[in-house]
Each structure stands twice: as structure tokens, then as C-alpha cells.
């Protein structure tokens, strides 16, 4: 089936040579981006970013799948080409189906012919390639225009045009292309190749004055906009025009003409005779190497590879960036010393003082210094900064010099100091990302890994001291958080003061609020290093600077946990889009980390510094208001996750009079919602602790209550105990009966799941008494059912039956669905020996939960009924129910449910004589149970396996 896709112009699609209309902008954009990135699977997040940008709607995930479905429908018989693999979506294409691919192949053929000087083949190849070009790629999808794929196609098109024009010039077919080239130079005023071609054609047509005017216009533009001179190739073309006669001159035609006025070559710098070579040895200004340089193997290799590249135009530029104290200068000095021989004309070094107490260095002064260092006489150095820069570029043009610009604050400090052409190289260090630095190889330094940290500390204070107390050394490394400057300070203190033991140093670093004080020795001071970065946030002392500094302080109120854009938006009280701008600005300044898309965090030491700034500069009222916004967000986010899980229940009454409009996380399904809670549980626990001591303590138990669904599926982890216990204590202090009851019930339910029956009954009975006081009938019913479960597990079936019958009776009296508690009744009947009665009740419970669609309870009923039918000898139905329960547990990725189903399946297979299959299920169940300390399952599996061993 002939299929054609087109992106070189408006998006087109042909199936069996019939053009199809692509309905809907979103489906079209999806097809376009999949065609542009055809070799790389695109994740759902990347596709959402294409469709909605940085502020997608809450329904973005669902909408994305709808648009993907429309795209599949559009492809019709070819729908299988849209595949989901490796966590992303990809459109499978065949050779020759995409016009951009054919265009690239034809251009490659033309380039190969160009390399061999086969100009007719170049002309034919570029003509064929340009024939596919219908205009700007995908004009109807402006969100794709700034992406690298569209930019790459546009660049290839310009390459093809350049080659095509060059072929016409070589073949003498250039007499009608002046207009086209004039338009090209206007559209691309800094693209020198079009200007050279226009100069050449004008000169060949005896229009030298116009050719020279083209050169001068280009030179002015390059100087004004980029601060550089034309490339050597363009200067050579210009000189050839000056030195050679035009096609109609006497020398060319043999006729007599009036001599032309000699055209003077423009002077952009002193003539070569006035620009002396160095009068002394090449300068080598690089400071001494650091003897205890440690690690950074990959970063050093990357930097050396960039610096040793024999670039000519433009020269190599490398940027080493990272937070203060991470070792940027140390890395650059090591690289500079290692590549000393690669730069025979010298190494120039300057501290730009972008971050420090001194005045930042100005390009005007540094240009004078560098020119003098390169041998230019002071009397020849111009007064004007631009003239100095032009002379500097001329002086460097033929030399191989390494220029080290250390500690830059912004791009404007660096640009005038860059060479224009030639084999020199530049390496810049900065605490900012310097996004505007052109043509740059970038090396971003992270904190050292654990092995590198230990090596650096030992190299400073001695291996013997580190090995003498490994535990204390580990605590010191933890406190320094991988920051080389912190390790250097600690190492120097230990080396200088032999009385300072490793354990004593670790103790001091561990004291609350004392770590930054301890990380100071002589002129090295972590706090001062961080302060310089904080005060030098990008931008002048205007609104943007103030917003970024304030965001840094407010985020310091929550320094110990990663946070999402949504959480930060609540804390900062800013719209999502502005919040993302502020976070990106802080990341660019290396005051914040962005380890994963949408996730931000502080480096440990920077978080402590941010907290200090918050205490010092924020009023208590503002700080409390910010934290309360964050606590409200965590309460609402956990409730939102519980609702999305489908396992939740009626919630505590919440006072919403002061509630703020908050952006909450989005979940595609219940499993993703519960995984979000698992990921955020440390932060949720911290929020509960903070709320318990705040002016809004009810947020503590409201947030903890929203963990109900998560606890149902993770009771064995014990991570839930702390937030619920803290919330219970807060509710007791505030005499809030509903909050106390809810927390007691949660504790009782979780302890009961873990078969801690006495503890479970203690909390459940306390909850029941409180619910009776508050008159919450539905919760009384649920608590009675939980009491019945705990009694049944504890081997007290009579008490269990009394409790569950009380629950069912109260539910019927109150008009509540008593079928919710049939499973518990079935378990009690089983304990009392009524197996047939239990099976009947379990069937009713299973029917009820299937209608409700609650997969966790469906699983529980399937396993219970399957095991009961095993006891009744119903082999086929028993195994079928247990297998269904296992499938549900695996699909939900629920470890305990999986182990429970496997153990019951092992028991059923053993009961019906399949000993081999019984062993397979019991061993897998035992592996899961031991990993999660599920003691009841462990005991049952081991008992079963012993039976198998004994029967051999």
C-alpha cells in the first residue's frame, strides 16, 4: 500500500495515492511531531507538552489518548504503525515514505558529488531535493517551530540552496540569480555564505562596487550584533575582488578602458605591520593546579575533548557551570595544565569577579590587558571598547591560545572577550547557566559521588584519620553532601587541629542550625559562598530579582523534601506558569536542582542556607501563611489521590472558608494515584507533623485520614504509623472527637491487617466509643466490622459474630448497604465451622463488590470464596476463582494480595493432588512474604513446603 507523509510545507498524508484531510489541530500536531521525531519514542509527557505547552489542562492525559485514537482511526489500515514501545509512542515509517527523508538523501548525494567536484551532479541533486520543498515546514503548528527538528530541516534547506547556487556559479549559469541571492541575504543577514555568493556573482557581472557594498554591510552587521569580524573565507573573497580585475576590465578583455579608481581595503584594526607578534615568551597565566584534585573523570574527559578540538571558525567555547563550591575552577585548572602543549601561543587567565565582594571586571579593561599580554604595544591599543575588541580578534586570529574566563556572572561580561576566528579556545566558569553564550560545549558539575568524597577527604586530612572511625567519617560525608568545598573545609580543620576527632566533627556538623557555622575555616566559608550566589540572582535589582530571591526563601521553609511545580505554586502563592519561570531561574543559577521533569529539590546544604534566609528575611506572619498554603495543598492532594484510587470512603468535614484555589496532581488511574502517595509519603508525614504544631492543627488529621486508601494496600510497610500517631496526638490535644475517632480507626484497621490483634482491638474499640459520642452511624458500622475481623483473627469467633451481626443490624436500621459487610460475616461463619454458610455469604459479597467495581475487595472475596470451595471439594471453580484473584493482584502490582493469592493457590493445588504446582506457588509467595515481612503468609507457606518435603 503506497503511503506518503509530507512535512516540507503544510502537513500532508496520502494513503494509496489518495490525499487525506487531517481533522483536528491536535491530531495533526501529534502526527507532525511523530514524523519529526520518527526515530525516538515520545513519552506521554512530551506529547502533552506539544499539544498544550507548559500549562496542560487537568484532563490532558485522557485527552491525549483520545487524540491518539483519532490519529489511529485516520491511518485506517495503517493504524498498526502507531506503536507504544519503551514507555513512549512511535510512528513506524518505511524508506521513501517521508518527504523530509527523501530530501535528506538527495542532499547527501549532492554533497558527495560536491566533494568530488562533479558540478553537474551537484546541480541535479540539489534541483531534485529543492523540488520537494513546499515552503516552511509545518506552518500550521507554530508550537513546533522552535524545536530542533524543524530548525534542522530549515538548515538543511539553506544548505541545499547554497550548494545549488554554488553549482550554478561553477557551471556559469548564474546570470539570473542576483535577485534571489539579494533576497536570501536580506532574509539571513548574518549568513556569510549567501553574502559571499552574492559578492562573487556581482563581481563576475562587473558590479564590483555593489559587491564591495555587500561586504561592508555584512561587516557592520557582524560587528554591531555579534561583536565579530567576517570569517577568513569572506575576507579572502573580498580581497580577491579588490585584487583581481572584473570580467569587463582591460586585463580580462584585452580592450582599452579608463582605469578604475583603486578601492581601498577597509581598516577594522591596525595593519599587520603594526600588530606585532609577542616580544617575549608566550604568556602562561593559568594558576597552579590543585594537587588533591579528585574524581570528575567523565567531566574532565569531556572538557579536554572540547578544548583540544582543532577549531578554526568559530573557536571552541566551553562552559563549566554548577553551584558555588562544587569545584568548577578546580576542574578547569586541571584541564588547562593537562592541555598545556595544545596551546603553544599561551594561556590567558582572568577572574571576572562575577560572584564576589570586588567589582566585576569590565571587558574594556581586560581587553587592554590581554592585548598587552599578547605583545601589542600599549600605544597601539585603541580607547574605544569595540576597537579594542576588533584588534584583539585580529591579534588572536592566527594563534592557538587558551583563554580562561573564570567566575563569570552574565553573558555580557564574556562576549567581547571571545576570539572571532582561528584555532584558539575559551573556557568559562559560572554559577549561572549562561544560556545566551553561543556555540558552547557545556559541562555541568554535580556533587561528588560517595567514593570520590571519601578519597578527597582522605587526601586532605589523611587516610589514617578517615579509616580510624568509619562510622564518624560516614556522618561527616553525609553532612558535607558531596560538596568539594565543604569537604575541603572539614579536611583542613581536621588536619590543622589534631585534637578535633572525626567523631567530634561529625557531632558538631549534626547539631541543629550549626552545620553552616562549622563549615568555615580561614578564608573558606560555605555560607559566604552561598550568599554570593543568592545576592547575584539573574537580573537587576528589580521585580524579577526580588521574586526569585523571595521564592528561594519561601522554598527554604520546606527544604528537606523534593516538591512539584504544583506544591511550589501553593507555597509561593503564584500561578503555575510564573512558578515554573521562578523555579527555572533558580535552577539556572544552580540554587535549586531539577533531577527529574517536574520535580525540584535543594542540595542539602543550600536547603539549610535557604531556611536561614527565610528566618532572617521573612516575617513570621508571611512564613506561616506560606506554610499553611502548602499544608492545605498536601491535604487536598492526598484527598484527591484517595478519590482517584477508588478505595476511599466518606471524609471528615472540612472547613473550606479559607481554602485557596490550588493546582493538584493529575492521575490517569488509581494505581498512579496510590504510587504518588508512596512517593510523597515522607513529605506528607512532614506536613502532618508541621500541621500538628501549627495554628491549623486539624490539617494534621484531615491529611492523615486521606491515607486510608493507601494504608489499605500498604499496611505491612509500617510507614503509615508515624503520621497517623502524630495526627491522633494532635486531635487529642485539641479535644476533636471526630479526628480522634478517625485516627483510632485507621490504626486499628492497619494493625488488624498486620495481625496485631490486641493492639487493633484497643484502637477500634476506642474509635467505636468516640463514633457513638459523635453520632456517626456509618463509621460505627465500619468499625464494628473491623472489630469482628480482629476478633476472628484472634481466635474469638463468638465475639466476632456478635460484632458483625451488630454491624449488619445497624446498617439495615440506618439504610446503609449491609452487603458491604457480608465478607466479614462469611469469615466468622468459616471460623465457626459453617463452611457451606460461609460460601453462600462470600458469593453475595463477591456479587456486591463486582457491581461496585472495587478491585481490592473483589480480590479479597475471590480468594476467600476460592479457598472455601477448596474445602468443599469444588476443584475447578476453586482454582478458577483463585487464578482470577491472582491476576487482579498482579495487575494492581499489590504485593501482599499477590502473596495471599499465591499461598491460597498453593494450598488448593496441594489439596487436589498437584504437589508440583503447589510448590511453585508456595515458593513464590514465600519470596514475596519474606521481602515484606508478611509473617502470616510466611508461616503458611513454610508449613505447606514442609508438608511437601515430608511426603517425599
PDB file of N, CA and C in Angstrom, residues 848-881:
ATOM      1  N   UNK A 848     -21.716  -8.232  45.163  1.00  0.00           N
ATOM      2  CA  UNK A 848     -21.846  -6.828  45.565  1.00  0.00           C
ATOM      3  C   UNK A 848     -20.632  -6.010  45.116  1.00  0.00           C
ATOM      4  N   UNK A 849     -19.436  -6.529  45.387  1.00  0.00           N
ATOM      5  CA  UNK A 849     -18.229  -5.754  45.083  1.00  0.00           C
ATOM      6  C   UNK A 849     -17.950  -5.704  43.586  1.00  0.00           C
ATOM      7  N   UNK A 850     -18.382  -6.746  42.840  1.00  0.00           N
ATOM      8  CA  UNK A 850     -18.245  -6.648  41.380  1.00  0.00           C
ATOM      9  C   UNK A 850     -19.092  -5.492  40.852  1.00  0.00           C
ATOM     10  N   UNK A 851     -20.289  -5.332  41.381  1.00  0.00           N
ATOM     11  CA  UNK A 851     -21.144  -4.220  40.954  1.00  0.00           C
ATOM     12  C   UNK A 851     -20.542  -2.870  41.353  1.00  0.00           C
ATOM     13  N   UNK A 852     -19.888  -2.845  42.525  1.00  0.00           N
ATOM     14  CA  UNK A 852     -19.264  -1.602  42.985  1.00  0.00           C
ATOM     15  C   UNK A 852     -17.984  -1.288  42.226  1.00  0.00           C
ATOM     16  N   UNK A 853     -17.358  -2.323  41.639  1.00  0.00           N
ATOM     17  CA  UNK A 853     -16.132  -2.117  40.880  1.00  0.00           C
ATOM     18  C   UNK A 853     -14.898  -1.881  41.714  1.00  0.00           C
ATOM     19  N   UNK A 854     -14.919  -2.286  42.969  1.00  0.00           N
ATOM     20  CA  UNK A 854     -13.767  -2.088  43.860  1.00  0.00           C
ATOM     21  C   UNK A 854     -12.843  -3.294  43.742  1.00  0.00           C
ATOM     22  N   UNK A 855     -11.744  -3.134  42.976  1.00  0.00           N
ATOM     23  CA  UNK A 855     -10.922  -4.293  42.631  1.00  0.00           C
ATOM     24  C   UNK A 855     -10.270  -4.942  43.848  1.00  0.00           C
ATOM     25  N   UNK A 856      -9.878  -4.144  44.843  1.00  0.00           N
ATOM     26  CA  UNK A 856      -9.220  -4.732  46.017  1.00  0.00           C
ATOM     27  C   UNK A 856     -10.176  -5.654  46.759  1.00  0.00           C
ATOM     28  N   UNK A 857     -11.431  -5.227  46.934  1.00  0.00           N
ATOM     29  CA  UNK A 857     -12.402  -6.057  47.635  1.00  0.00           C
ATOM     30  C   UNK A 857     -12.852  -7.234  46.779  1.00  0.00           C
ATOM     31  N   UNK A 858     -12.867  -7.046  45.458  1.00  0.00           N
ATOM     32  CA  UNK A 858     -13.161  -8.178  44.566  1.00  0.00           C
ATOM     33  C   UNK A 858     -12.098  -9.250  44.757  1.00  0.00           C
ATOM     34  N   UNK A 859     -10.834  -8.830  44.804  1.00  0.00           N
ATOM     35  CA  UNK A 859      -9.739  -9.783  45.025  1.00  0.00           C
ATOM     36  C   UNK A 859      -9.913 -10.536  46.344  1.00  0.00           C
ATOM     37  N   UNK A 860     -10.223  -9.806  47.407  1.00  0.00           N
ATOM     38  CA  UNK A 860     -10.369 -10.439  48.727  1.00  0.00           C
ATOM     39  C   UNK A 860     -11.470 -11.496  48.691  1.00  0.00           C
ATOM     40  N   UNK A 861     -12.601 -11.141  48.079  1.00  0.00           N
ATOM     41  CA  UNK A 861     -13.725 -12.089  48.019  1.00  0.00           C
ATOM     42  C   UNK A 861     -13.380 -13.296  47.151  1.00  0.00           C
ATOM     43  N   UNK A 862     -12.666 -13.074  46.050  1.00  0.00           N
ATOM     44  CA  UNK A 862     -12.284 -14.186  45.174  1.00  0.00           C
ATOM     45  C   UNK A 862     -11.407 -15.189  45.921  1.00  0.00           C
ATOM     46  N   UNK A 863     -10.430 -14.700  46.666  1.00  0.00           N
ATOM     47  CA  UNK A 863      -9.523 -15.597  47.388  1.00  0.00           C
ATOM     48  C   UNK A 863     -10.275 -16.325  48.504  1.00  0.00           C
ATOM     49  N   UNK A 864     -11.118 -15.585  49.229  1.00  0.00           N
ATOM     50  CA  UNK A 864     -11.861 -16.221  50.325  1.00  0.00           C
ATOM     51  C   UNK A 864     -12.823 -17.284  49.804  1.00  0.00           C
ATOM     52  N   UNK A 865     -13.584 -16.958  48.740  1.00  0.00           N
ATOM     53  CA  UNK A 865     -14.537 -17.921  48.194  1.00  0.00           C
ATOM     54  C   UNK A 865     -13.808 -19.096  47.555  1.00  0.00           C
ATOM     55  N   UNK A 866     -12.713 -18.817  46.836  1.00  0.00           N
ATOM     56  CA  UNK A 866     -11.947 -19.899  46.218  1.00  0.00           C
ATOM     57  C   UNK A 866     -11.413 -20.873  47.258  1.00  0.00           C
ATOM     58  N   UNK A 867     -10.899 -20.345  48.372  1.00  0.00           N
ATOM     59  CA  UNK A 867     -10.360 -21.217  49.416  1.00  0.00           C
ATOM     60  C   UNK A 867     -11.472 -22.006  50.105  1.00  0.00           C
ATOM     61  N   UNK A 868     -12.636 -21.379  50.256  1.00  0.00           N
ATOM     62  CA  UNK A 868     -13.768 -22.074  50.875  1.00  0.00           C
ATOM     63  C   UNK A 868     -14.257 -23.212  49.981  1.00  0.00           C
ATOM     64  N   UNK A 869     -14.334 -22.974  48.660  1.00  0.00           N
ATOM     65  CA  UNK A 869     -14.747 -24.026  47.736  1.00  0.00           C
ATOM     66  C   UNK A 869     -13.724 -25.150  47.680  1.00  0.00           C
ATOM     67  N   UNK A 870     -12.441 -24.810  47.908  1.00  0.00           N
ATOM     68  CA  UNK A 870     -11.430 -25.878  48.033  1.00  0.00           C
ATOM     69  C   UNK A 870     -11.798 -26.824  49.169  1.00  0.00           C
ATOM     70  N   UNK A 871     -12.181 -26.238  50.312  1.00  0.00           N
ATOM     71  CA  UNK A 871     -12.549 -27.074  51.453  1.00  0.00           C
ATOM     72  C   UNK A 871     -13.780 -27.915  51.157  1.00  0.00           C
ATOM     73  N   UNK A 872     -14.650 -27.410  50.259  1.00  0.00           N
ATOM     74  CA  UNK A 872     -15.864 -28.148  49.897  1.00  0.00           C
ATOM     75  C   UNK A 872     -15.626 -29.115  48.733  1.00  0.00           C
ATOM     76  N   UNK A 873     -14.381 -29.178  48.209  1.00  0.00           N
ATOM     77  CA  UNK A 873     -14.054 -30.119  47.143  1.00  0.00           C
ATOM     78  C   UNK A 873     -14.422 -29.660  45.757  1.00  0.00           C
ATOM     79  N   UNK A 874     -14.760 -28.368  45.563  1.00  0.00           N
ATOM     80  CA  UNK A 874     -15.147 -27.856  44.247  1.00  0.00           C
ATOM     81  C   UNK A 874     -13.877 -27.417  43.502  1.00  0.00           C
ATOM     82  N   UNK A 875     -13.185 -28.389  42.891  1.00  0.00           N
ATOM     83  CA  UNK A 875     -11.850 -28.139  42.346  1.00  0.00           C
ATOM     84  C   UNK A 875     -11.828 -27.059  41.271  1.00  0.00           C
ATOM     85  N   UNK A 876     -12.595 -27.222  40.183  1.00  0.00           N
ATOM     86  CA  UNK A 876     -12.494 -26.340  39.026  1.00  0.00           C
ATOM     87  C   UNK A 876     -12.846 -24.894  39.379  1.00  0.00           C
ATOM     88  N   UNK A 877     -13.975 -24.714  40.085  1.00  0.00           N
ATOM     89  CA  UNK A 877     -14.371 -23.347  40.413  1.00  0.00           C
ATOM     90  C   UNK A 877     -13.398 -22.722  41.411  1.00  0.00           C
ATOM     91  N   UNK A 878     -12.919 -23.531  42.357  1.00  0.00           N
ATOM     92  CA  UNK A 878     -11.954 -23.018  43.331  1.00  0.00           C
ATOM     93  C   UNK A 878     -10.723 -22.480  42.636  1.00  0.00           C
ATOM     94  N   UNK A 879     -10.116 -23.272  41.749  1.00  0.00           N
ATOM     95  CA  UNK A 879      -8.905 -22.840  41.061  1.00  0.00           C
ATOM     96  C   UNK A 879      -9.161 -21.639  40.153  1.00  0.00           C
ATOM     97  N   UNK A 880     -10.320 -21.626  39.492  1.00  0.00           N
ATOM     98  CA  UNK A 880     -10.642 -20.510  38.591  1.00  0.00           C
ATOM     99  C   UNK A 880     -10.745 -19.193  39.365  1.00  0.00           C
ATOM    100  N   UNK A 881     -11.419 -19.235  40.527  1.00  0.00           N
ATOM    101  CA  UNK A 881     -11.568 -18.022  41.335  1.00  0.00           C
ATOM    102  C   UNK A 881     -10.217 -17.542  41.870  1.00  0.00           C
TER     103      UNK A 881
END
